[in-house]
Short mmCIF file of C-alpha atoms in Angstrom, two decimals:
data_model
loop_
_atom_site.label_atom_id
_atom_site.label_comp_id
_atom_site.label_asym_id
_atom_site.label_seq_id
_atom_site.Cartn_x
_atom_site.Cartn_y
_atom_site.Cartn_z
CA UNK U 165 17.61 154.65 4.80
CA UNK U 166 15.77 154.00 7.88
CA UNK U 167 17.94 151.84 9.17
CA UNK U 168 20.30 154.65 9.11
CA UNK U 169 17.73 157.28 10.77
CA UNK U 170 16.83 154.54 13.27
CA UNK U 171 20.54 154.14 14.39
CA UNK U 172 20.61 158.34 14.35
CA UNK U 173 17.89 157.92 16.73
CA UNK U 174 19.38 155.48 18.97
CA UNK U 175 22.71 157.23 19.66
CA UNK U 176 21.35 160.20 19.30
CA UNK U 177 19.15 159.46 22.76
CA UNK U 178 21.50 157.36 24.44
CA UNK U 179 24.23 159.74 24.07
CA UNK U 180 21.91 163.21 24.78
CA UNK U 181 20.73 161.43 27.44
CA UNK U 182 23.60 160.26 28.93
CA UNK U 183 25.08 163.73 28.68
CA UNK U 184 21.90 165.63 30.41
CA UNK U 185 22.22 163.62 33.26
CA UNK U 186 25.63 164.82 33.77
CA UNK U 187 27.59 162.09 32.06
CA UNK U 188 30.87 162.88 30.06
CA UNK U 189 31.31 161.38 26.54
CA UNK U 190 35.02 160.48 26.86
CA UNK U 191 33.88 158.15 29.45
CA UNK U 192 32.05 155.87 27.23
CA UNK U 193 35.64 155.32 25.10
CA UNK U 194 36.40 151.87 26.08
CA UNK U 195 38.21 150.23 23.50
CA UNK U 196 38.93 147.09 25.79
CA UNK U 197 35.87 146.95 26.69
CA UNK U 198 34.63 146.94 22.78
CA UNK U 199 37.15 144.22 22.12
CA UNK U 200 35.68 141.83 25.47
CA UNK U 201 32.43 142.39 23.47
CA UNK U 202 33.14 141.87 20.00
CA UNK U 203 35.07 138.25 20.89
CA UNK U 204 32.71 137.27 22.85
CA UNK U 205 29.99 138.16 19.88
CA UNK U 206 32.64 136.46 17.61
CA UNK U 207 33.05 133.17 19.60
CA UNK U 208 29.66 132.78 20.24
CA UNK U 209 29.06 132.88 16.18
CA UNK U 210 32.11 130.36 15.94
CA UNK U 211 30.55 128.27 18.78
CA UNK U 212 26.74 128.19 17.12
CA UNK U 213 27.42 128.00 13.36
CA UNK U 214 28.55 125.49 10.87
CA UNK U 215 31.83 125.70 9.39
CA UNK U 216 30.41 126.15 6.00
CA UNK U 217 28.23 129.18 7.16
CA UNK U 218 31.24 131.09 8.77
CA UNK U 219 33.51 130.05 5.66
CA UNK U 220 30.35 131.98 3.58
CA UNK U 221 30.19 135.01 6.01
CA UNK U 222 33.70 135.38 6.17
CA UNK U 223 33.75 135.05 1.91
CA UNK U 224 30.92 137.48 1.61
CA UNK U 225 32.67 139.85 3.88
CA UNK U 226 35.75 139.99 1.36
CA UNK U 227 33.66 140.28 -0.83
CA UNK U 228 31.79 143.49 0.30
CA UNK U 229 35.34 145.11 0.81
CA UNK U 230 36.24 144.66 -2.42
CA UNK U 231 35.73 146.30 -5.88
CA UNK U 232 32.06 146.14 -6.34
CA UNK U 233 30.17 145.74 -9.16
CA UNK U 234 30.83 147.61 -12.56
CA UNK U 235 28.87 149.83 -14.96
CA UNK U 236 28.25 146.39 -17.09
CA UNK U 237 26.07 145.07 -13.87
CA UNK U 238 24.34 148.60 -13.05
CA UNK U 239 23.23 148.63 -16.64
CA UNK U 240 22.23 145.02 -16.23
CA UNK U 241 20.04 146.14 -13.49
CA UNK U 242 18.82 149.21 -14.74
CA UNK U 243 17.62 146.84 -17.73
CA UNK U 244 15.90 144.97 -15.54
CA UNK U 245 14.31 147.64 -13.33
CA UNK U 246 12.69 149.04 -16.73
CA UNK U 247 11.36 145.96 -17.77
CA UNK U 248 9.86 145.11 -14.59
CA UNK U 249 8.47 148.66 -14.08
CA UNK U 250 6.74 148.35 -17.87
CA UNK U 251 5.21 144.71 -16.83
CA UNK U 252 3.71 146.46 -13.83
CA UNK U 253 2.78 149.80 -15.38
CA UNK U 254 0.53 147.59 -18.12
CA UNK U 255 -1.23 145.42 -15.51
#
């Protein structure tokens, strides 16, 4: 959560900034720009890392697109919460 808040924050001053000192928003739209960036973020990664370590990311990644977890695993946790919230409501 404040990750999210802290990113609010961040564009939130940038951008009001930016627009008080008389700057337009549309200008800051540049997708070429964003892709120069990103490959260059992207090739640095493939430069610096194992192979194994970008075959993980790039596995986890799917992985976070896809389905998710089910209600078995939620009530897994949930299980798991309550017993560690009774061990530490006892001590």
């Amino acid at each position: 959560m404040f990750i999210f808040i802290g990113a609010l924050v961040v564009f939130g001053s940038v951008l009001g900034g930016f627009v008080l000192e008389g700057g337009h928003i549309l200008a800051l739209n540049q997708p070429l720009e964003a892709l120069i960036i990103g490959g260059a973020a992207l090739g640095a990664l493939f430069i610096s890392t194992p192979f194994q370590v970008v075959k993980a990311i790039i596995s986890q990644l799917i992985g976070c697109m896809g389905g998710g977890l089910g209600k078995k695993d939620y009530l897994e946790l949930l299980v798991m919460m309550f017993e560690i919230f009774n061990i530490a409501r006892k001590d």
